Amino acid sequence: MGALEGDRPLGEGRRPPGGKPVSITAVAERAGVGLGSVSRVLSGKGSVSPEMLRRVREAAESLGYQPNLLARSLRSRATNTIGFVISDITNPLLAAIVGGAEAVLSEAGYSVLLTNSGGRPEIDAQRIGLLLRRQVDGLIVLPASEGDPGTIAALAGAGVPVVAIDRELPGVPEASVVLSDHYTGILAATHHLFEAGHRRVALVAGPDMRPARERLRAYSDAHTRAEVPPFGFTFGPLSAARGAEAVGQLLGAAEPPTAIILGGNQLLEGAIEAAQGRGVAVGRDLALVCCDDIPLGRLHRPPIPTVMRDTDGMGRAAARAFLARIAGETPPPEVMATWFDPRADQDRVGAGSG
Amino acid sequence: MGALEGDRPLGEGRRPPGGKPVSITAVAERAGVGLGSVSRVLSGKGSVSPEMLRRVREAAESLGYQPNLLARSLRSRATNTIGFVISDITNPLLAAIVGGAEAVLSEAGYSVLLTNSGGRPEIDAQRIGLLLRRQVDGLIVLPASEGDPGTIAALAGAGVPVVAIDRELPGVPEASVVLSDHYTGILAATHHLFEAGHRRVALVAGPDMRPARERLRAYSDAHTRAEVPPFGFTFGPLSAARGAEAVGQLLGAAEPPTAIILGGNQLLEGAIEAAQGRGVAVGRDLALVCCDDIPLGRLHRPPIPTVMRDTDGMGRAAARAFLARIAGETPPPEVMATWFDPRADQDRVGAGSG
DNA sequence: GCGCTAGCTGGAAACGTTTCCAAATCAAGC
DNA sequence: GCTTGATTTGGAAACGTTTCCAGCTAGCGC
C-alpha cells in the first residue's frame, strides 16, 4: 500500500484551496507521465523504473496527493474494511473483544465498521445488510441470538467471509468460529464449590445459546461425577437486573442454595445488590462464582472466584481467522481456553457456610 | 434512501450464481428503461411516473438488487460514514460514549468507522489519515493528548467536520466541541467532604488536559471559599496502576490525606487495591470520591460517592453536533452537566475519620 | 392547429482509481 | 544492423453509481 503517509498536514489533499481534490490525474500531469504509471508507483503493483518512481513520488508529494480509497475499492473490489456486529459495546467483555480484533485488523490495514444491534436480531439483520451494501470484505459477528442462523448461513453461503464468536453455526461450514471452552472452567468451579463443602449449587446460565448450554453441561457433569443432585439452573438474559432477580428468587426459596454460579459478569452487579439487600454477606453466607473477570469481583472482600478467559485474545483470534479467510484459507474452529481462578487469599481458604 | 431493505435473503445481490453482481444496469435492462430512471427510482431523487416506479421496483426486486454504496459515494461525494477516534474502547466510559453516538448516527443512516489509538498520538494521526483517505464525512475524536491540536486544527481548517469530546481547541472555531462541566461536580464533591469534617483532601486529577484542569480549578476554588489550605493534587494517566501508585504515595506520607478525589473511574480500582493492601478501610479510615459511575463504586460497602455524568448522552450530543455540521450549521459548544451523588445510605451519614 | 411549458426519460459524462493491452523502449545476441 | 524478448509506458476501459443535459411527450391556452 501507501507510499505516502503523514508527511504532510492531515487533510491536505482533500480539497486544496483551488477547489478540485488532487487526483492521480493531477499527479500524472505534474510529473509529465501517464496515468497507469502513477497508479503503478503509488499502489506499488507492477514494475517501474527508478526514474519514474522518483518523478511520480516527487509530484505526488508536492501536490499533497492522498489516494481516494473509495475509488480504489470500487475498481479493485476490495475495501479493506470489515463489519463488526455486536449486541452491546457497553459490555466490557464485548468491548475487550472488539479492542483485540481492532488491533490485529488495523495492523493488517483493515478498518472496522462497528455496529451495535442492541440485542435485537431484526436490527442485526438490517445492519448487516447495510454493511454488505458498503461492500465490506467480511464480517465478525457476535449475534444477539442464535434464532436466526439463516442470516449468517445466507451470508456465508453467498461467499462473504464470516467469523462468528461463541456461537455454533451447525451446517454452515463456510463460516469460521471462535469458541470459548466454557465447559472446563465451569467444571473446575463446580468441583471447587463441592470441595468447599457446598451441596446446593445453583446455576444462572445466561441466554439459551452455546455458552450457557456448555456451562450447563459442565454443571451437570460435575454433579453427576460427584454424585450430588443438581440444585437447578435457569436460562435468561445477561443483565444486572436479571442477576438481581435470579438471586432474589433463589435466596427467597424455602431451601436456598449455598452457592450460585453466575454465567456472565453482567449478572454479578445485580446479584451482589440482591444479596446485600437481603442482608446476605456474599462470600460468607453465600458463595458466588462469576464468569469473566471484572474489577467488581476482584476487589470484593472476599474476592469472588471467577471463571476467566482471554477476551482480548478472542478478538485477536477472530481477526486472524478473518484474515485467513480473506487469504483463501479455511481456518478450523478455534477453541479458546477458560480457567477457574478461586482467588482465595492466603489467610482465608474456602468459602463459608454449608 | 433505500427503497429496498431486508426483504430478501441477505447477501443475495452480491454475487448471484451467474457471476456478475447485479447492477443498476441489469435492473434497467430487465425493466426495459434507461439508467437514469432506475437511479431516480432507487435513490428517490428526481421525479418519475408511477408506472416507471412500479416497473423498476419490480425489476430490482426480482433481481435481488442491492445498491453498491461505494459507487454511490464516489459519485455523490458523501459516504454517510463517520470516523470515530478513541484512545481505548476497553474503557467503559468511552465505550458508553461510542454507544450513544452510534445509536444516533446509525439512526441517521451513518456508519461508524471505529479506530483505537491506544493513547499514542502518532497512531491517532496515522489513523485519522486513513479515515480521511476513506473519505469519511467527518470525525468525532476523543484525542489521547492535547499535545497535537495541530492535527485537529488542520482537519477543521480543511473543512472536515470535526467534533471533539472533552477537549478544548482554542483557535479552531471550525471544530465543534462537547464538553463536560467537571467543575460543578467536583466543587460539590469537595464541599461535601468539607462538611463531613475532612480538612486534608487530595486530588488525583488525571492527565493534564481540560477535564483534569477543570477539576483542579473546582478543587482550588472550593478550598479558597472554605478557607481550607489545599492538601495537594497530581496530574497523571488514568489507569488502575496510576490509582494504586498515587494512593499508595499519599497514604505513605507523614500526614496522609483523610479524603482523596479520583479524577477518573480507572483510578478507583487501583486506589481501592492500594488502600486494602495497607489495611486502610475505604469509606471508614479513608474517604474516596470517584468520577464517573461504575459498579465497583456503587456496590462498595459503604458506597463510594461519585461525580456523575451522562456518558451515553455525551455520545449522543457529539453525534447530533456532527449531524448539525453536516447540515451546514455551526452548533455552539455544548456543555454537559455533571453532578455529585454522595450515595449516603439512610443509616450511615457522612464519612468517618477527621 | 400551434407554440409553449412542465414533467419525464434516456443516455453520456463524471467520480478517481485499477486493470488491461498495445505500443514503445531497451539491451543483448548474432 | 537487425531481431528477439523482456521491461516499461501511456492511455482506454471498467468499476457502479449519480448528475447533467438534451430530447420527447403531454397538456394547456390561444
Coordinates of C-alpha atoms (C1' of nucleotides) in Angstrom, one line a residue, chain B residues 21 23-24 39 65 68 72 75, chain D residues 14-21:
Chain B
P21 CA -23.1 -8.7 -9.3
S23 CA -26.0 -3.6 -11.0
I24 CA -28.3 -0.7 -11.8
S39 CA -31.2 5.7 -10.4
Y65 CA -30.7 -5.8 -6.5
N68 CA -23.3 -0.6 -4.2
R72 CA -22.8 5.9 -4.9
R75 CA -20.0 9.9 -7.4
Chain D
dA14 C1' -14.0 -0.7 -16.4
dC15 C1' -15.9 -0.5 -11.5
dG16 C1' -21.4 1.1 -10.3
dT17 C1' -23.3 4.8 -9.3
dT18 C1' -25.2 10.0 -9.7
dT19 C1' -25.6 14.1 -12.2
dC20 C1' -26.4 16.7 -16.0
dC21 C1' -28.4 17.7 -20.3

